Coordinates of N, CA and C in Angstrom, one line a residue:
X1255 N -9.3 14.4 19.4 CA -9.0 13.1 18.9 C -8.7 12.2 20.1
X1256 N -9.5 11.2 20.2 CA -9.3 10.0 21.4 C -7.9 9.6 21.2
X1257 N -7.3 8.9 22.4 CA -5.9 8.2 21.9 C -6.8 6.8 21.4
X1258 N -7.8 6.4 21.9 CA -8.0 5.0 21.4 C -8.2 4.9 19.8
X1259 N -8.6 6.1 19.3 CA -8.8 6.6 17.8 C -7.8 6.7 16.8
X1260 N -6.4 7.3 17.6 CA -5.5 7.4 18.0 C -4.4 6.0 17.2
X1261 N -4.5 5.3 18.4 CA -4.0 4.1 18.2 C -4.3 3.1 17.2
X1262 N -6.3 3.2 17.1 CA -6.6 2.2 15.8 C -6.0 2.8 14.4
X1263 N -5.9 4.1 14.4 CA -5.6 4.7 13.0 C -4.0 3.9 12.7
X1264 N -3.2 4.1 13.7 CA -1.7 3.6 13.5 C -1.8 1.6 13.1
X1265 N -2.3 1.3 13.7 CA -2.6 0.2 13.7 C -2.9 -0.3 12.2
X1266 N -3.5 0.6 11.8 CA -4.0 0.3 10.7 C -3.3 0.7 9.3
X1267 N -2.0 0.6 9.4 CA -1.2 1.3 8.9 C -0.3 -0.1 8.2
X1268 N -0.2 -0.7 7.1 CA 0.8 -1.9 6.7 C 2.4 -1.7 7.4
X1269 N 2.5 -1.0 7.5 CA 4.0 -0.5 8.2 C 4.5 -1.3 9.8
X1270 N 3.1 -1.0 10.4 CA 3.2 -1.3 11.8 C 2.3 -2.5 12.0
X1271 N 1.8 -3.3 10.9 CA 1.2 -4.7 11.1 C 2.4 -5.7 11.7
X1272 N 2.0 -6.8 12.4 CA 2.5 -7.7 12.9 C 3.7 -7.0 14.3
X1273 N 3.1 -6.0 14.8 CA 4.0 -5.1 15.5 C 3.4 -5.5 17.2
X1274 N 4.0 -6.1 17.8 CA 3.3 -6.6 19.5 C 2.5 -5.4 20.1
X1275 N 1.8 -5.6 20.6 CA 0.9 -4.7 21.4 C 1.2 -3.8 22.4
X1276 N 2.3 -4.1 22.5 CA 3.6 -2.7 23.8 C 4.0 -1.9 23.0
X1277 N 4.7 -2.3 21.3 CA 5.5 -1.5 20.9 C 3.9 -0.2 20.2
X1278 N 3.0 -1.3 19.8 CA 2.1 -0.2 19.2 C 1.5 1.0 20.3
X1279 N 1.5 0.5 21.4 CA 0.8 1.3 22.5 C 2.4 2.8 22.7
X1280 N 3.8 2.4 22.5 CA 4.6 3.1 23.0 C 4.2 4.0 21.7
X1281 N 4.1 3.8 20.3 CA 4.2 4.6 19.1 C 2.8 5.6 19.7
X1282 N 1.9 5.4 19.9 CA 0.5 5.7 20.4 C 1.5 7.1 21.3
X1283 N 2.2 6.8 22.0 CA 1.9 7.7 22.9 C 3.4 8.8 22.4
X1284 N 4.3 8.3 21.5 CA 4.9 9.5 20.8 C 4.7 9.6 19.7
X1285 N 3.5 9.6 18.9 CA 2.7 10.2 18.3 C 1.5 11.6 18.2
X1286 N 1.8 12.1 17.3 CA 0.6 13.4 17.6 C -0.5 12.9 16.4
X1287 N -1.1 13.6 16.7 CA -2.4 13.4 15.3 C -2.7 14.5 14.8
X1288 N -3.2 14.8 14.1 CA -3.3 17.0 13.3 C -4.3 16.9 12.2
X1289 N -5.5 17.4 12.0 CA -6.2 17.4 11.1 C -5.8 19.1 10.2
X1290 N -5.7 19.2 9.2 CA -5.3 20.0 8.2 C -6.5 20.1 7.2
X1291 N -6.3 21.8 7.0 CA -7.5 21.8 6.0 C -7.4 21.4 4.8
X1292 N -8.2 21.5 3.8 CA -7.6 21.5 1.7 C -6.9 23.1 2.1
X1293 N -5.9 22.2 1.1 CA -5.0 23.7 0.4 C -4.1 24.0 1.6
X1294 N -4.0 23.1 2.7 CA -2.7 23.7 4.0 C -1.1 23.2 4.0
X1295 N -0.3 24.2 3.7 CA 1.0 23.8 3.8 C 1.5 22.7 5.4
X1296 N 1.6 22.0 4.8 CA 2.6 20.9 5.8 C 3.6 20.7 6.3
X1297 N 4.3 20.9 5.4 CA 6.1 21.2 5.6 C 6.6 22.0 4.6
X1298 N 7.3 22.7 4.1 CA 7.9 23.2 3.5 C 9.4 23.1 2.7
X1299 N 9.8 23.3 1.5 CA 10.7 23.2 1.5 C 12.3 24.1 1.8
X1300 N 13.3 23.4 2.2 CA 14.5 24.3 2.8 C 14.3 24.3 4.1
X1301 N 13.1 23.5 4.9 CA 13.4 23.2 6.4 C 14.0 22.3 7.0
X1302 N 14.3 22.0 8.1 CA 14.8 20.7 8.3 C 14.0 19.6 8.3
X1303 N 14.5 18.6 8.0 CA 13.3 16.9 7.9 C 13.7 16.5 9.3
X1304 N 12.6 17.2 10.3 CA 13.1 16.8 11.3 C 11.4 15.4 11.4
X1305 N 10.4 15.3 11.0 CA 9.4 14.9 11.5 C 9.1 13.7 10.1
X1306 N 8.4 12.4 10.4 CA 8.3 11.8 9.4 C 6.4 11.3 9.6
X1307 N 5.9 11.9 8.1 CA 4.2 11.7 8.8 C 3.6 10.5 8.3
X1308 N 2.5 10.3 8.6 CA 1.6 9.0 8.7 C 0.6 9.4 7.6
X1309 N -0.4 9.2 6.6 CA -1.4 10.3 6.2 C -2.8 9.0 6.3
X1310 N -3.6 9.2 7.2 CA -5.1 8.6 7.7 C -6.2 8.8 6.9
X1311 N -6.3 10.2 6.7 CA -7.2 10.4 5.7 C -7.2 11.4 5.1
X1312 N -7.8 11.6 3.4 CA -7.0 12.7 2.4 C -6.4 12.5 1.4
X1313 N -5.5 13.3 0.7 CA -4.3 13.2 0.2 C -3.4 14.7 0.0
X1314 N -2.6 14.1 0.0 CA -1.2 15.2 0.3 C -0.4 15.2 -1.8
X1315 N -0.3 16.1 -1.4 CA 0.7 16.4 -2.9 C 2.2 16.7 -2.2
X1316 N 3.2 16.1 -3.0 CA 4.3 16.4 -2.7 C 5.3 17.4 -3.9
X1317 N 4.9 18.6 -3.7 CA 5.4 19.2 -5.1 C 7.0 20.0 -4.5
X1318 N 7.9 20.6 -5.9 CA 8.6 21.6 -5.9 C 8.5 22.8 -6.9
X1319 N 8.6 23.4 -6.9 CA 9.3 24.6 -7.5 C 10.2 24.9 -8.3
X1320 N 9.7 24.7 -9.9 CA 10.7 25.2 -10.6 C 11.4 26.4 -10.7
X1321 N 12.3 27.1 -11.3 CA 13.3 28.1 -11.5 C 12.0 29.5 -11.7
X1322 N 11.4 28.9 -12.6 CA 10.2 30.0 -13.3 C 8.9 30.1 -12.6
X1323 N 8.9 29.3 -11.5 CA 8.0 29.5 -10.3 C 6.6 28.8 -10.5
X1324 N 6.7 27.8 -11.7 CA 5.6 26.9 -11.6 C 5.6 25.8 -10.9
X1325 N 4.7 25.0 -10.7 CA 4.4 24.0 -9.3 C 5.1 22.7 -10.1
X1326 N 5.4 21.8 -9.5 CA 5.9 20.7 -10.1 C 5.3 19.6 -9.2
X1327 N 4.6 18.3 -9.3 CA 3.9 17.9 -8.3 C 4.5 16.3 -8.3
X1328 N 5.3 16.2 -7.0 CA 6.5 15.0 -7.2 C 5.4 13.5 -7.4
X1329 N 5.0 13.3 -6.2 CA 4.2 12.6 -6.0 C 2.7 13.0 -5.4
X1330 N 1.8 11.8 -5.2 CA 0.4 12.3 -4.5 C 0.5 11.2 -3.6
X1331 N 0.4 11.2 -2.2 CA 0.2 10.6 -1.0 C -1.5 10.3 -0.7
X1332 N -1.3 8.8 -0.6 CA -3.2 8.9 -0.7 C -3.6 7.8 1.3
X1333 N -4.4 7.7 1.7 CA -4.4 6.9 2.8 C -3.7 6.0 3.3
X1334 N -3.2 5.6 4.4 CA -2.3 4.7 4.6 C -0.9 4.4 4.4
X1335 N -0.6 6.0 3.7 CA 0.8 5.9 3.4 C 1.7 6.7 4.0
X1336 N 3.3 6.6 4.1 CA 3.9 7.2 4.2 C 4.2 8.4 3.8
X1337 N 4.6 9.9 4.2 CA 5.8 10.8 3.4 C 6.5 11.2 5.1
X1338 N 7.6 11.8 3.8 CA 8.3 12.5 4.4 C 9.9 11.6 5.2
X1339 N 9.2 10.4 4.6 CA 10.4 9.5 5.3 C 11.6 9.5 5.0
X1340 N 12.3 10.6 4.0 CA 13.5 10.4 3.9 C 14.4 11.0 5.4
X1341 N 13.8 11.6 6.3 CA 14.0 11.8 7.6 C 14.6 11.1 8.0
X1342 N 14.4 9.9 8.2 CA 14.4 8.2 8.9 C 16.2 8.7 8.1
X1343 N 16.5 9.1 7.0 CA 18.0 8.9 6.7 C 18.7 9.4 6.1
X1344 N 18.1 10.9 6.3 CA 18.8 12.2 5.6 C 18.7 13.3 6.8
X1345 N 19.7 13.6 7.4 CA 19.6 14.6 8.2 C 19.5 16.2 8.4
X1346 N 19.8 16.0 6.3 CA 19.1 17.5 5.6 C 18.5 18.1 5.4
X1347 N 18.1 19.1 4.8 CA 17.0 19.9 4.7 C 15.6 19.5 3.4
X1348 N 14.4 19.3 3.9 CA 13.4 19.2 3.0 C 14.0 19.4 1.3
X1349 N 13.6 18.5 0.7 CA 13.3 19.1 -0.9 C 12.5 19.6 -1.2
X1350 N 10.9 19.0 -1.0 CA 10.1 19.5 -1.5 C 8.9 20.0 -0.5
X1351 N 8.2 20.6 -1.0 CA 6.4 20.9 -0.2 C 5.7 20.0 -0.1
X1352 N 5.0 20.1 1.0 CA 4.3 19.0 1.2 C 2.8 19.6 1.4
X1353 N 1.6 19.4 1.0 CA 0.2 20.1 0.7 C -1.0 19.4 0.6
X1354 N -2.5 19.5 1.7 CA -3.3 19.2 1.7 C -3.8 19.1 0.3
X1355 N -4.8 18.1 -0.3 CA -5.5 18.6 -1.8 C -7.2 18.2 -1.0
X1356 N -7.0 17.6 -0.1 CA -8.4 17.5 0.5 C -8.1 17.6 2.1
X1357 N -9.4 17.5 2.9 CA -9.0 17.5 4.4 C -8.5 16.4 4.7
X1358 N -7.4 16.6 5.9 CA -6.7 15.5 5.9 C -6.3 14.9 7.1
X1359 N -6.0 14.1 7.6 CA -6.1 13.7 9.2 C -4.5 13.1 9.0
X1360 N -3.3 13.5 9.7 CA -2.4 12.9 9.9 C -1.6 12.9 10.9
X1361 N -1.1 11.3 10.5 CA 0.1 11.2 12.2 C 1.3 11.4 12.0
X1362 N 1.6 12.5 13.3 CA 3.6 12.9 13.1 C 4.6 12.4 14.0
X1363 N 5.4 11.9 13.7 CA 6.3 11.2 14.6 C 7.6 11.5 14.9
X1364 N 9.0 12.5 15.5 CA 10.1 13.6 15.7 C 11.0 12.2 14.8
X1365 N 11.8 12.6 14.3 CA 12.9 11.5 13.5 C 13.5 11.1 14.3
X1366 N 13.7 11.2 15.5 CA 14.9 10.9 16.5 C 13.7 10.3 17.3
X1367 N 12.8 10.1 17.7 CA 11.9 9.0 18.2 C 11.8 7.8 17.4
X1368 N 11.6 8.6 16.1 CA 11.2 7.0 15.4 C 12.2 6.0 15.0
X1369 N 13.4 7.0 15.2 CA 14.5 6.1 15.5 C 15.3 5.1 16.3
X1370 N 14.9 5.9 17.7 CA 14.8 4.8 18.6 C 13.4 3.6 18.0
X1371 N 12.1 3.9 18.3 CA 11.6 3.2 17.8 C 11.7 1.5 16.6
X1372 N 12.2 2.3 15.7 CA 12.9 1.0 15.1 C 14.0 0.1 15.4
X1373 N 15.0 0.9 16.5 CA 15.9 0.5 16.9 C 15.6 -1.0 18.0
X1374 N 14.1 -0.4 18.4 CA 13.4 -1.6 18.8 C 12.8 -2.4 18.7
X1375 N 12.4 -2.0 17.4 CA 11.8 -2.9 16.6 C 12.5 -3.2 14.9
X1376 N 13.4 -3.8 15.3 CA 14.2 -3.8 14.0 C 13.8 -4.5 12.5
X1377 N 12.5 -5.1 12.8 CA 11.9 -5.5 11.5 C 11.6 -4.5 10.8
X1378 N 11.2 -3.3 11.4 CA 10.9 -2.3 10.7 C 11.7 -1.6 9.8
X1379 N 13.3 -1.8 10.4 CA 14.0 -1.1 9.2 C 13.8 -2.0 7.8
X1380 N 13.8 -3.3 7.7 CA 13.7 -3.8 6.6 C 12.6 -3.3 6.0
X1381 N 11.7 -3.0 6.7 CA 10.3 -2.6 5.8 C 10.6 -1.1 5.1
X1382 N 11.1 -0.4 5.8 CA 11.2 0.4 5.3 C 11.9 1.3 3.9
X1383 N 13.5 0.1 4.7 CA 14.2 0.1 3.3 C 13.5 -0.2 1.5
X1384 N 12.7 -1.3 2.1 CA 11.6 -1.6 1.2 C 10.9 -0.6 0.5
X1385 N 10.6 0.1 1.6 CA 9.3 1.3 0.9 C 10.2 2.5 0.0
X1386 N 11.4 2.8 1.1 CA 12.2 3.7 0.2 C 12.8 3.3 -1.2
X1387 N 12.7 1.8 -1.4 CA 13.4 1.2 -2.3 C 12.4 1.9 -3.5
X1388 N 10.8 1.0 -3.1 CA 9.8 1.5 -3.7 C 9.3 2.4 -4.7
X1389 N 9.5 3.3 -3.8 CA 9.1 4.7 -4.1 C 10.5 5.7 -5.1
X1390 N 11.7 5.3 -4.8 CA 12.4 5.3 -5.7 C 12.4 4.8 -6.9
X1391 N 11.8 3.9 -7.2 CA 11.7 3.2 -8.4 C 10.5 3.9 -9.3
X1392 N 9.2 4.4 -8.6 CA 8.2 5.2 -8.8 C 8.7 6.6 -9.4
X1393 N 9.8 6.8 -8.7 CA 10.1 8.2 -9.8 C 11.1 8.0 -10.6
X1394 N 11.5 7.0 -10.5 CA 11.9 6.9 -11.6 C 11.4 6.6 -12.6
X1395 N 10.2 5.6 -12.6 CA 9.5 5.2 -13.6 C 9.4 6.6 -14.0
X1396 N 8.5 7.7 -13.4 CA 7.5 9.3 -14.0 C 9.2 9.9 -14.7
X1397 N 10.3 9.8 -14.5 CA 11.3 10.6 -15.1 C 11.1 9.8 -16.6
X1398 N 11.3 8.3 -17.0 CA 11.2 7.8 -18.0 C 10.0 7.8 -18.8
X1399 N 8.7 8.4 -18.5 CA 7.6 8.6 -19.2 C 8.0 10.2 -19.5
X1400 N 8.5 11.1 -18.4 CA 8.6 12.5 -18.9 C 9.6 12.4 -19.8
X1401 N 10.8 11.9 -20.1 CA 12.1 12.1 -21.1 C 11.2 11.2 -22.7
X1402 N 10.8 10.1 -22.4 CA 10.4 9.1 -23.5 C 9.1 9.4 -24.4
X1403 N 7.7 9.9 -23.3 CA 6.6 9.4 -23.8 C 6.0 11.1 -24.5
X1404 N 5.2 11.2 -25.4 CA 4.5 12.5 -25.8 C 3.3 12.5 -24.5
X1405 N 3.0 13.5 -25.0 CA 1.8 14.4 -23.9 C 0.6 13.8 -23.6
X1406 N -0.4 12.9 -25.2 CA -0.8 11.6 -24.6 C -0.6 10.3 -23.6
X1407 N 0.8 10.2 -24.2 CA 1.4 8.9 -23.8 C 1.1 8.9 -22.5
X1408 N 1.9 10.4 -21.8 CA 2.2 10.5 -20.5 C 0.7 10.7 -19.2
X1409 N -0.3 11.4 -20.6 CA -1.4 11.2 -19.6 C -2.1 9.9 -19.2
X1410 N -2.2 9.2 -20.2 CA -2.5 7.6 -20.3 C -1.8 6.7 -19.4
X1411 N -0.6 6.7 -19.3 CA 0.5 6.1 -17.9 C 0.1 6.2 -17.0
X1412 N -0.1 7.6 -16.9 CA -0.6 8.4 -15.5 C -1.7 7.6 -15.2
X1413 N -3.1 8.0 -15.9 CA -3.7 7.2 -15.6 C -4.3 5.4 -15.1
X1414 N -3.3 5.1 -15.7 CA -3.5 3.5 -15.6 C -2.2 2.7 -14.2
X1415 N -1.2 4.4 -14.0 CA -0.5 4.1 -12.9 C -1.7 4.4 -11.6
X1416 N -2.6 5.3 -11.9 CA -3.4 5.7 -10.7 C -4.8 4.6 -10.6
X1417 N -5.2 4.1 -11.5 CA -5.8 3.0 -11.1 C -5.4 1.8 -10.9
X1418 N -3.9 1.5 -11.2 CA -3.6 0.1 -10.5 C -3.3 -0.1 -9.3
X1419 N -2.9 1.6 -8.9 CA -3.0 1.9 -7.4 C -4.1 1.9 -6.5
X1420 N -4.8 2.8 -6.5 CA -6.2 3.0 -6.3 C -7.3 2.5 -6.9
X1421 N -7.4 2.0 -7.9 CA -8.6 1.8 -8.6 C -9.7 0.7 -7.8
X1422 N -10.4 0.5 -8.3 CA -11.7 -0.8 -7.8 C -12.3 -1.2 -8.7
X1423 N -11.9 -2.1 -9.1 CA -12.7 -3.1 -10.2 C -14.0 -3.7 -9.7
X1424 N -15.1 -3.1 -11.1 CA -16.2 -3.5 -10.8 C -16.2 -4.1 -12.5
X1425 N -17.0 -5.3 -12.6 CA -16.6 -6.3 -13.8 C -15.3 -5.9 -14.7
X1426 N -15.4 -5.4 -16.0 CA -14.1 -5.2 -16.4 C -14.0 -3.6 -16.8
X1427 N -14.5 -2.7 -15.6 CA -14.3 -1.4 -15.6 C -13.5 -1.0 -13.8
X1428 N -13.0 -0.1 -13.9 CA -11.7 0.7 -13.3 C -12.3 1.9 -12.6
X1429 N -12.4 2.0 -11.2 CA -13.3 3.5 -10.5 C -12.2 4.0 -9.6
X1430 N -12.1 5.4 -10.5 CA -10.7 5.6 -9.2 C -11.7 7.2 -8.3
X1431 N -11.6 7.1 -7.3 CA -12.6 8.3 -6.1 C -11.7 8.3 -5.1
X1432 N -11.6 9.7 -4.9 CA -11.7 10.8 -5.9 C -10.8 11.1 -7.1
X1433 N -11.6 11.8 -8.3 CA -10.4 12.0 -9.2 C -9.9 13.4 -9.0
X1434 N -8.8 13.5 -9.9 CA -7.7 14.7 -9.5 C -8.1 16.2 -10.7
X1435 N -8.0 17.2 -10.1 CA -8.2 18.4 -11.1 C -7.8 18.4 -12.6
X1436 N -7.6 18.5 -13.2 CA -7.2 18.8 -14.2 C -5.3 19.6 -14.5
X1437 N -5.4 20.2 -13.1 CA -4.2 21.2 -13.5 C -3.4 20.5 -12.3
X1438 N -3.5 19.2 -11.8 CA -2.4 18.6 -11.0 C -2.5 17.6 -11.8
X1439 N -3.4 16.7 -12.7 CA -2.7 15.9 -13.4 C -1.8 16.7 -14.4
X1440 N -1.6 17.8 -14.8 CA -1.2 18.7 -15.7 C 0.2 18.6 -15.2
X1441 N 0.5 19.1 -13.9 CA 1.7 19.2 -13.0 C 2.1 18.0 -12.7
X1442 N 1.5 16.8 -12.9 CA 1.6 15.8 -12.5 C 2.3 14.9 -13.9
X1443 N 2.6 15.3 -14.5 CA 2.7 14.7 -16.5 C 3.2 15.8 -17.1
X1444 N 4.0 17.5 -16.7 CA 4.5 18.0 -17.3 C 3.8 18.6 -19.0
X1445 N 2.3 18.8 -18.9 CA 1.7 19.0 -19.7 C 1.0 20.4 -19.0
X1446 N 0.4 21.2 -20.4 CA -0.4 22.1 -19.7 C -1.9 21.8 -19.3
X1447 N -2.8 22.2 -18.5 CA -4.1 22.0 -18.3 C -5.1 22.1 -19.6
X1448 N -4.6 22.7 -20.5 CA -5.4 22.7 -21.5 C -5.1 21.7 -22.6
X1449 N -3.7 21.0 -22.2 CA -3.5 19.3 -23.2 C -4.1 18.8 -22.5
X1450 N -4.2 18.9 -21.0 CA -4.7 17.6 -20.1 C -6.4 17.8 -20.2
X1451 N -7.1 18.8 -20.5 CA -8.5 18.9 -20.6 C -8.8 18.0 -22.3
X1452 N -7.9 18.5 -23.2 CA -7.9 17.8 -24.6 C -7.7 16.7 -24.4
X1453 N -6.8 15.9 -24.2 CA -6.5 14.5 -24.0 C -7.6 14.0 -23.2
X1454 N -8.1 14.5 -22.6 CA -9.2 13.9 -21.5 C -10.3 13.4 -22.4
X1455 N -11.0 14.8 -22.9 CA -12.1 15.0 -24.3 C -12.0 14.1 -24.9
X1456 N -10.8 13.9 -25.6 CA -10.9 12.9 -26.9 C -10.7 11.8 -26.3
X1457 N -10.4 11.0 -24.9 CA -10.5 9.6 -24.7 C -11.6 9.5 -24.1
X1458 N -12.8 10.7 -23.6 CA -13.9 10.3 -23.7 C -14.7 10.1 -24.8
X1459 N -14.5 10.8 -25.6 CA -15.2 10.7 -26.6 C -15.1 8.9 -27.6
X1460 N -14.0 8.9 -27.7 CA -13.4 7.2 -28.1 C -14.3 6.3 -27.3
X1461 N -14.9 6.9 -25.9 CA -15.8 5.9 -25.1 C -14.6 5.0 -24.2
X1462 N -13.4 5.6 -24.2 CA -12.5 4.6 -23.3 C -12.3 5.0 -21.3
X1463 N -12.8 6.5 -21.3 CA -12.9 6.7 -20.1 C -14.2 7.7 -20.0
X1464 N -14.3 7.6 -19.1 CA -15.7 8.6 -18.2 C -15.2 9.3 -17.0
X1465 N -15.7 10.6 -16.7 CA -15.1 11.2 -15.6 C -15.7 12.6 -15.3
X1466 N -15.4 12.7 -14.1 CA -15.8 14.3 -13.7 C -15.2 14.3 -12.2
X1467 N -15.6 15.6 -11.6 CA -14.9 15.7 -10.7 C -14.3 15.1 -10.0
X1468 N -16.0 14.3 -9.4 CA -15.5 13.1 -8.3 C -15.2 11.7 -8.9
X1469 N -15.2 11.0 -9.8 CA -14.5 10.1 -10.2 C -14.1 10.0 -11.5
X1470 N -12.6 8.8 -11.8 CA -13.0 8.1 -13.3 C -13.2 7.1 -13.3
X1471 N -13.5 6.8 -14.8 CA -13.8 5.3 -14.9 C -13.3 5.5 -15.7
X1472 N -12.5 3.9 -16.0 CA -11.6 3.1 -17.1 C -12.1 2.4 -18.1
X1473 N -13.3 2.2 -18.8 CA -14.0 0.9 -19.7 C -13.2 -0.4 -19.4
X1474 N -12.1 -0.4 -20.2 CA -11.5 -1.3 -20.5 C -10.1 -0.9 -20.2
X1475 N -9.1 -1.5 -19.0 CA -8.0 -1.3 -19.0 C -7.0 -1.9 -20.4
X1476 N -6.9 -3.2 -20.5 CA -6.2 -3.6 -21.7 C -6.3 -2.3 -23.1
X1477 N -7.6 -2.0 -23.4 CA -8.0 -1.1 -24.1 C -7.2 -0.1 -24.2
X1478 N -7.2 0.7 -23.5 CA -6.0 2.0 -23.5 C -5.0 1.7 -22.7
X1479 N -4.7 0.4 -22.5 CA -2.5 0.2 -22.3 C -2.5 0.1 -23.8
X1480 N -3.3 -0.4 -24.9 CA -3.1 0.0 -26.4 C -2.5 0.8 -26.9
X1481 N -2.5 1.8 -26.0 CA -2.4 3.2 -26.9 C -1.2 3.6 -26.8
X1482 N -0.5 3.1 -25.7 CA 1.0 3.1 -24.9 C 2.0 2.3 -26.3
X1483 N 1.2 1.9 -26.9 CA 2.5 0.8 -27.7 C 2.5 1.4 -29.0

């Protein structure tokens, strides 16, 4: 991996926009880059958070481990995003796993670099605070769909949380690429893969979504926030 490849990838990162061209060039050079296969453990949990990563291209699952040894899948990390950043302000040990779901290109940065680093650039801590604010609010939202909503409900949220994220509107239909297996939106909504294959069935069949491996489509978003109420 070139550093000049290197450097455009960070660059291109909302985090480090409007960042002077010294500080981006210093991150460049205490930065690693690491391409990971599908299916490769990242970090683990019960180690130390010593590193906070960049993800370029891919996506990462952020799952735990329940008591009875099923997967639990916190969040999904998709291009351009952060994990791992509770580093930046917990000096503890990992919660969760961190896991390729496709190939993945990412940047890693020692927590005690990136701390100086901010320290230099102090707009960054505001941003960040930001993002952690964010992303807490994100699970909280998935705890109040898991305690409140039925098994529908919860795959439908999911859904229309993953295309307001990701999605691409092409006239008044919704393309989200790549779509997710069946048994991580399962893990992902606290359902089994055989509700989440059913629920899938019958909202295609209603004609409200379309889908297969590599993508979905939404018909009509307003349409199925309907079904939420």
């Amino acid at each position: 991996m070139a550093e000049k490849s290197k450097l455009w990838y960070l660059e291109n990162f909302n985090l480090f926009k409007e960042l002077p061209k010294k500080s981006m060039e210093k991150l460049n050079n205490i930065t690693s880059m690491q391409e990971f296969p599908k299916s490769q453990p990242i970090y683990f949990a019960n180690e130390p958070s010593n590193s906070i990563f960049f993800l370029k291209k891919g996506r990462v699952k952020l799952t735990r481990t329940s008591p009875d040894g099923k997967e639990m899948i916190m969040a999904l990390v998709n291009p351009g995003e952060v994990f791992g950043e509770m580093a930046y302000v917990d000096d503890g040990e990992r919660t969760d796993y961190a896991i390729s779901v496709d190939e993945c290109l990412i940047c890693a940065i020692s927590k005690d670099d990136f701390r100086h680093f901010v320290e230099e650039n102090p707009a960054l801590d505001k941003k960040l605070t930001k993002l952690i604010g964010f992303k807490l609010r994100k699970f909280s939202k998935r705890i109040e769909d898991l305690v409140f909503k039925d098994a529908q409900q919860r795959v439908i949220s999911f859904l229309l949380t993953l295309a307001k994220s990701y999605g691409k509107r092409v006239g008044d239909e919704l393309y989200i690429k790549p779509f997710l297996t069946h048994q991580d939106i399962a893990s992902l909504t606290a359902c089994s893969r055989q509700t989440v294959n059913a629920i899938l069935t019958d909202l295609r069949e209603q004609g409200k979504i379309k889908f297969d491996r590599r993508k979905l489509i939404i018909h009509d978003e307003d349409d199925l926030q309907k079904l939420l109420k």
